[in-house]
Tab-separated table of N, CA, C and O in Angstrom:
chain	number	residue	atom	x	y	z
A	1	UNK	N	140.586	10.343	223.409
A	1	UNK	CA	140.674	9.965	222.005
A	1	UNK	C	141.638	8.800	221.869
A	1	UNK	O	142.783	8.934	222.302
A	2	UNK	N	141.271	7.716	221.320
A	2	UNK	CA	142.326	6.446	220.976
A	2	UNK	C	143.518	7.013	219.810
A	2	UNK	O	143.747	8.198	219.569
A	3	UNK	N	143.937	6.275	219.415
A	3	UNK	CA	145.430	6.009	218.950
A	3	UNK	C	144.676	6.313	217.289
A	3	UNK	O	144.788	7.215	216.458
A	4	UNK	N	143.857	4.984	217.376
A	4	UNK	CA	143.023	4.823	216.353
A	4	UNK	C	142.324	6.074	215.882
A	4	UNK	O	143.035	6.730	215.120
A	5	UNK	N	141.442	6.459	216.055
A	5	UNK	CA	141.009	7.685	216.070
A	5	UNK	C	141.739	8.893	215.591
A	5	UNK	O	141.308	9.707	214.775
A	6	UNK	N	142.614	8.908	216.046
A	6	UNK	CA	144.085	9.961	216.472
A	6	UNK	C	144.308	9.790	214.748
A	6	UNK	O	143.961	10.603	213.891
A	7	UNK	N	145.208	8.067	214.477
A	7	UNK	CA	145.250	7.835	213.328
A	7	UNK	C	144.352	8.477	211.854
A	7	UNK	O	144.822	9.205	210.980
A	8	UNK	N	143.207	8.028	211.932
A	8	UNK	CA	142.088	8.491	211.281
A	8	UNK	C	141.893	9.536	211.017
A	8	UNK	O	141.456	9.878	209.919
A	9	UNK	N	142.223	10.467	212.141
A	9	UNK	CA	141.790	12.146	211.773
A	9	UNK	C	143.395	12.744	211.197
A	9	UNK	O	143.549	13.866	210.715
A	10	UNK	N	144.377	11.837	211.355
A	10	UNK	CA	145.935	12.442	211.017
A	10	UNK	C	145.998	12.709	208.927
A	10	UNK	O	146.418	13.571	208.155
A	11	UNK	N	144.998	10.792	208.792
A	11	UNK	CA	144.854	10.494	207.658
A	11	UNK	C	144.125	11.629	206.795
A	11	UNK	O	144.382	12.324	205.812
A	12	UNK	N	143.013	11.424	207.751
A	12	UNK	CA	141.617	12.558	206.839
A	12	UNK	C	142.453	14.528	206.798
A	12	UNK	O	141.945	15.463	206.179
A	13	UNK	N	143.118	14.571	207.226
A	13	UNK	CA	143.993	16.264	207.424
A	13	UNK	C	144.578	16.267	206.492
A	13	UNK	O	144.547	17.221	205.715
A	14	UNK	N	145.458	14.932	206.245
A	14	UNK	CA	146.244	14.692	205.132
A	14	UNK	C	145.963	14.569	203.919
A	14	UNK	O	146.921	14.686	203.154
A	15	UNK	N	144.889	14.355	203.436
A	15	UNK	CA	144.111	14.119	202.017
A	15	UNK	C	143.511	15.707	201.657
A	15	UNK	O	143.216	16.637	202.408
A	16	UNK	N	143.481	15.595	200.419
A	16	UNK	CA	143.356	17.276	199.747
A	16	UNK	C	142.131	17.049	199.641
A	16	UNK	O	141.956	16.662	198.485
A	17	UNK	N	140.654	17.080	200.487
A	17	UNK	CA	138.937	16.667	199.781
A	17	UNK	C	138.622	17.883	200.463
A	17	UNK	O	138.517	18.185	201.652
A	18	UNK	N	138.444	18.788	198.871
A	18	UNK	CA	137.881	20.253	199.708
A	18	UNK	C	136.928	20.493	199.944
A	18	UNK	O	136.684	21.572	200.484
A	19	UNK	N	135.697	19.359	199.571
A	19	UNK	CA	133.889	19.383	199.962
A	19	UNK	C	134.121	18.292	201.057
A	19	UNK	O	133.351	17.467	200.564
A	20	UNK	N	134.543	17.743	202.035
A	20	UNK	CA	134.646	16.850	202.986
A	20	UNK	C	133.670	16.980	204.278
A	20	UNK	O	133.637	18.210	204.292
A	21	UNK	N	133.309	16.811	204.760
A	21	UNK	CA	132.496	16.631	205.970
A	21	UNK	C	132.978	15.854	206.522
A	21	UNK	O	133.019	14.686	206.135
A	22	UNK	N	133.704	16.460	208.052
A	22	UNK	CA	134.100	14.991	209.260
A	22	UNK	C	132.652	15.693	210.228
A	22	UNK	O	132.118	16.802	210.188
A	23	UNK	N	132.361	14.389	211.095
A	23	UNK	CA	131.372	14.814	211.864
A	23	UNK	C	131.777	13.093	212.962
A	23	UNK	O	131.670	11.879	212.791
A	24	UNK	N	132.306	14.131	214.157
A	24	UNK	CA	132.365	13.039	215.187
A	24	UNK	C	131.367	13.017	216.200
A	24	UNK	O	130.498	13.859	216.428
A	25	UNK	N	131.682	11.603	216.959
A	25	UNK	CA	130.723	11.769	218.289
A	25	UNK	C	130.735	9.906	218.634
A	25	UNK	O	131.024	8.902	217.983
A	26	UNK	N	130.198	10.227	220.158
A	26	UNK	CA	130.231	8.765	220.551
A	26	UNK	C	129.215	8.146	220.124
A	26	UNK	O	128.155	8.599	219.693
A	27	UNK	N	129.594	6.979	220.265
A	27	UNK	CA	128.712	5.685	219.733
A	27	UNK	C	127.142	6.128	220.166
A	27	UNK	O	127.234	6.868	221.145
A	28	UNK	N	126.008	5.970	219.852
A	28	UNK	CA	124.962	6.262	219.912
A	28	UNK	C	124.646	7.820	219.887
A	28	UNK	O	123.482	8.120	220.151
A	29	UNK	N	125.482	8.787	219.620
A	29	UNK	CA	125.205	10.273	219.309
A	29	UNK	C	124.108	10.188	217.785
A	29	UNK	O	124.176	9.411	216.833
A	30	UNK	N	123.237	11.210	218.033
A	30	UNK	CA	121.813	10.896	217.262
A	30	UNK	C	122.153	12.991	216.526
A	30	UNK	O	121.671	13.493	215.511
A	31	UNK	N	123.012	13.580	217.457
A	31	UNK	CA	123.268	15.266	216.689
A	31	UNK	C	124.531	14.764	216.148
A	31	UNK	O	125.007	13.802	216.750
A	32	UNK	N	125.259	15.273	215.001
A	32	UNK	CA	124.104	15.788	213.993
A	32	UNK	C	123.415	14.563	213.227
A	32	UNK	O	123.954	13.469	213.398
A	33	UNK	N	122.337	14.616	212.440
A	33	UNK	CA	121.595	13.482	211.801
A	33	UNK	C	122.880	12.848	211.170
A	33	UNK	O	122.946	11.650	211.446
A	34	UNK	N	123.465	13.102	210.738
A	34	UNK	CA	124.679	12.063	209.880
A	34	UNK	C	125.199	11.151	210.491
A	34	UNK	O	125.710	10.238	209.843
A	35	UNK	N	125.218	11.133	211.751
A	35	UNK	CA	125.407	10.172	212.709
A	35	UNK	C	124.450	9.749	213.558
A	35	UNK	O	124.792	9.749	214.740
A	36	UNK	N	123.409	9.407	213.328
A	36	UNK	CA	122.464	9.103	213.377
A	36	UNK	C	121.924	7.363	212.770
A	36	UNK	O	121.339	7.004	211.748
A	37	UNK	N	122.467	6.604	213.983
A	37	UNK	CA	122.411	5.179	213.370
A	37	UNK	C	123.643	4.478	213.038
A	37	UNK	O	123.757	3.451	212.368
A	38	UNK	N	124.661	5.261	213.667
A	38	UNK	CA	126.327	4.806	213.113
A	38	UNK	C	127.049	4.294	214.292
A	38	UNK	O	127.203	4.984	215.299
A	39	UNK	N	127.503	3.057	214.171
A	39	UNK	CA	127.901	2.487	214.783
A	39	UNK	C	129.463	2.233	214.825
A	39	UNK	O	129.911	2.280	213.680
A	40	UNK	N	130.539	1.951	215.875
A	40	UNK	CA	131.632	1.407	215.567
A	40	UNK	C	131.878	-0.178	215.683
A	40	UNK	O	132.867	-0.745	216.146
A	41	UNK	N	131.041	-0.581	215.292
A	41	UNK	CA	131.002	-2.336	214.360
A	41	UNK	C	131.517	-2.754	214.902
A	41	UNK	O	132.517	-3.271	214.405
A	42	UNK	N	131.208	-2.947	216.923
A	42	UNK	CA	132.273	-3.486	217.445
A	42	UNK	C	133.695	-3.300	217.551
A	42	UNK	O	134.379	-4.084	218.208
A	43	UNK	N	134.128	-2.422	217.013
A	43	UNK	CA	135.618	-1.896	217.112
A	43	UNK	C	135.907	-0.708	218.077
A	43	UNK	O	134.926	-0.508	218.793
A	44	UNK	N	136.985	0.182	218.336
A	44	UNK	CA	137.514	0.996	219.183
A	44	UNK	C	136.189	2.223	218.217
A	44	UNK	O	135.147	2.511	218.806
A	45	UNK	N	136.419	2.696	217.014
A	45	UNK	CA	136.364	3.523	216.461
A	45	UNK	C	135.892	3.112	214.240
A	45	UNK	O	136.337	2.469	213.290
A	46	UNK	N	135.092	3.774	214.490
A	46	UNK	CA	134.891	3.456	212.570
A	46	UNK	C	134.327	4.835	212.195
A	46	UNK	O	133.754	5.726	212.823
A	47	UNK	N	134.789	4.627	210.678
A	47	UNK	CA	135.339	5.839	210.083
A	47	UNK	C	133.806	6.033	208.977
A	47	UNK	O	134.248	5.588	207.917
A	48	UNK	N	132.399	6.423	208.709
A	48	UNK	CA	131.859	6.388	207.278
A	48	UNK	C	132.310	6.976	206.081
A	48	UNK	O	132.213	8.201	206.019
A	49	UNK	N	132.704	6.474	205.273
A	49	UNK	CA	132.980	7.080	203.952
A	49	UNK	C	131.419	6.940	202.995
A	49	UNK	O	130.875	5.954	202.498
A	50	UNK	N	131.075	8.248	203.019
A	50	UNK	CA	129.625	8.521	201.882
A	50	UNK	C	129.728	9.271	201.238
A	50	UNK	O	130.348	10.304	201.494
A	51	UNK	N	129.126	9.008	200.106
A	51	UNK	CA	129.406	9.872	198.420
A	51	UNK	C	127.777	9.411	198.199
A	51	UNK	O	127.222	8.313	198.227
A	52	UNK	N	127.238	10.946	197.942
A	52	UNK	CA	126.061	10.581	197.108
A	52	UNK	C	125.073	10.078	197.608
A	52	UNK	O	124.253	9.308	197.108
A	53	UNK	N	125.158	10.665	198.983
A	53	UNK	CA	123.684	9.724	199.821
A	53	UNK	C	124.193	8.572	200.361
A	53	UNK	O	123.781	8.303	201.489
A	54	UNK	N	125.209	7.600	199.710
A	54	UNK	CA	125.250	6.181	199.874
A	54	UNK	C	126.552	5.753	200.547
A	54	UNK	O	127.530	5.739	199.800
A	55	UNK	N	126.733	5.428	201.728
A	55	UNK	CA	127.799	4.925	202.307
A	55	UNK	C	128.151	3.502	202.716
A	55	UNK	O	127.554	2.585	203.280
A	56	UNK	N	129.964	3.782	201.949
A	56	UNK	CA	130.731	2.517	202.160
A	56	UNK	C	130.798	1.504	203.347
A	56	UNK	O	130.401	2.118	204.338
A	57	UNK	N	131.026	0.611	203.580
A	57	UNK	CA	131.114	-0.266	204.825
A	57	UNK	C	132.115	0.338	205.979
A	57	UNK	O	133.126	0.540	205.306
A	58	UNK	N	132.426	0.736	207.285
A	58	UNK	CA	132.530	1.064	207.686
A	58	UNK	C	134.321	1.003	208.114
A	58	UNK	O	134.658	-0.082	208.588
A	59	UNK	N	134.956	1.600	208.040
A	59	UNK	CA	136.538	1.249	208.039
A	59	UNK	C	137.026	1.192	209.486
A	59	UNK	O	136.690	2.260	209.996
A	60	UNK	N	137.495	0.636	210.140
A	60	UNK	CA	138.017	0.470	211.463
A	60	UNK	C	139.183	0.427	211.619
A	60	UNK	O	139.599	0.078	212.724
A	61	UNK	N	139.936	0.705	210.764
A	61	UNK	CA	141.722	0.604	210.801
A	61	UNK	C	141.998	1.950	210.059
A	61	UNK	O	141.392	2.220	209.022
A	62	UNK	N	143.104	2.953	210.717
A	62	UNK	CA	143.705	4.129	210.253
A	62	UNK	C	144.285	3.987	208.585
A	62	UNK	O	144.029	4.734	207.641
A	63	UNK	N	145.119	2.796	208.613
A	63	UNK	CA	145.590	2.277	207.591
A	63	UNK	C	144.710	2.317	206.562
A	63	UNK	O	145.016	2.333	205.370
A	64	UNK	N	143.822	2.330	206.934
A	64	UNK	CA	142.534	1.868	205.319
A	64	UNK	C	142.195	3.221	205.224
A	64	UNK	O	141.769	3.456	204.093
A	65	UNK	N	142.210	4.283	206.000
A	65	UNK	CA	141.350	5.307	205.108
A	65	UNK	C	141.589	6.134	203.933
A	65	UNK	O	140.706	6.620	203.227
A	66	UNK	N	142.928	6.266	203.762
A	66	UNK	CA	143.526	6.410	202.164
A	66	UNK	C	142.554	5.679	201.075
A	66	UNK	O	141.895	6.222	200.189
A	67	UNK	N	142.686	3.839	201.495
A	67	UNK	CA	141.849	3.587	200.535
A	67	UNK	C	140.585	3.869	200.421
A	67	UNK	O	140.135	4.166	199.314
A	68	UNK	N	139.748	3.826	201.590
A	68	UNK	CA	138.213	4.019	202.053
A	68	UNK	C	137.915	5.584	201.050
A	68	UNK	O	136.834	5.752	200.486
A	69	UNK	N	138.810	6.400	200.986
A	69	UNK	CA	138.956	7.572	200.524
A	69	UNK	C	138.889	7.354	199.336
A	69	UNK	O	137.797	7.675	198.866
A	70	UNK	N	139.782	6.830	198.442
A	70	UNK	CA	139.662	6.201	197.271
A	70	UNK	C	141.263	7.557	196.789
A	70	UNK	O	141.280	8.168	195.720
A	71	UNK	N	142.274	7.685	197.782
A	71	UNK	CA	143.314	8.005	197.244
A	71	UNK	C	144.667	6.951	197.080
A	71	UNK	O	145.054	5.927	197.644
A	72	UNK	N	144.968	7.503	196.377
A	72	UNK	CA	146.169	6.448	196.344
A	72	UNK	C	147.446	6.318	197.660
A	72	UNK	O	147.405	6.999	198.685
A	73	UNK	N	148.255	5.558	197.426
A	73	UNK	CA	148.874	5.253	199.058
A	73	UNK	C	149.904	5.942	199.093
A	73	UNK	O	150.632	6.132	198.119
A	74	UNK	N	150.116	6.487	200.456
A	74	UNK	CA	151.106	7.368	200.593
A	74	UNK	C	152.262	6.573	201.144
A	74	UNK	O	152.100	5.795	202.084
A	75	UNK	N	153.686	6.806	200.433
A	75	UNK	CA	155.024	6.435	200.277
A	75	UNK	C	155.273	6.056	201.991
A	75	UNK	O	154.460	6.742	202.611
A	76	UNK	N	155.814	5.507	202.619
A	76	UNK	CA	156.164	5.055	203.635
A	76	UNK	C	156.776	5.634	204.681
A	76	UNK	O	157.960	5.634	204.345
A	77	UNK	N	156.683	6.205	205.911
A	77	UNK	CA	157.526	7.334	206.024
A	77	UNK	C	159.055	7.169	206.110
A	77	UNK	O	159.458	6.102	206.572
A	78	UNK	N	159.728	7.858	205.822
A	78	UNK	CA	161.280	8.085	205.540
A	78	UNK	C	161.242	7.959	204.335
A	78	UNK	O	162.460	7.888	204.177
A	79	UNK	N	160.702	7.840	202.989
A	79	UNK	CA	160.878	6.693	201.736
A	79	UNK	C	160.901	8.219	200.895
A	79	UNK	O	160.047	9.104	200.863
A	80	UNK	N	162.066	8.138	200.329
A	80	UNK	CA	162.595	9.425	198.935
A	80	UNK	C	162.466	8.338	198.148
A	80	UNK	O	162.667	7.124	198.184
A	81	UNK	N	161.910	9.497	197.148
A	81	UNK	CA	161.439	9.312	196.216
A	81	UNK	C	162.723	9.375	195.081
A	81	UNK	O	163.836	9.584	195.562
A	82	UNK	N	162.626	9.219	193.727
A	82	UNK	CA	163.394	9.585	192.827
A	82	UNK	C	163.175	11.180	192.098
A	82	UNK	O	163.930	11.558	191.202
């Protein structure tokens, strides 16, 4: 498992989405159908974000999946709050 990857699944644990579906596998894995045609866009690793049948462009950086998620950004680590 990459760094990246590692990242990605640290992100997706961390977000409260209680209907969520993760579904991994290597590049050309055809089980289960959801991955079926999904590619990592030339990168180490990419993430699909789909709502509704219809999925977003494909995220390749850990950093983005907060947004890809559509949550807001989490405080920095060490960073108190008021």
């Amino acid at each position: 498992r990459s760094d990246t990857a590692a990242g990605m699944l640290r992100e997706l644990r961390a977000a409260y989405l209680p209907n969520k579906v993760v579904a991994a596998g290597q590049e050309g894995t055809e089980e289960p159908a959801l991955l079926s045609g999904r590619t990592a866009q030339g990168a180490d690793v990419a993430l699909y974000v789909c709502r509704n049948f219809t999925c977003q462009r494909p995220v390749t950086d850990a950093a983005a999946v907060t947004l890809a998620l559509g949550l807001p950004e989490r405080a920095p680590e060490g960073f108190e709050g008021l």
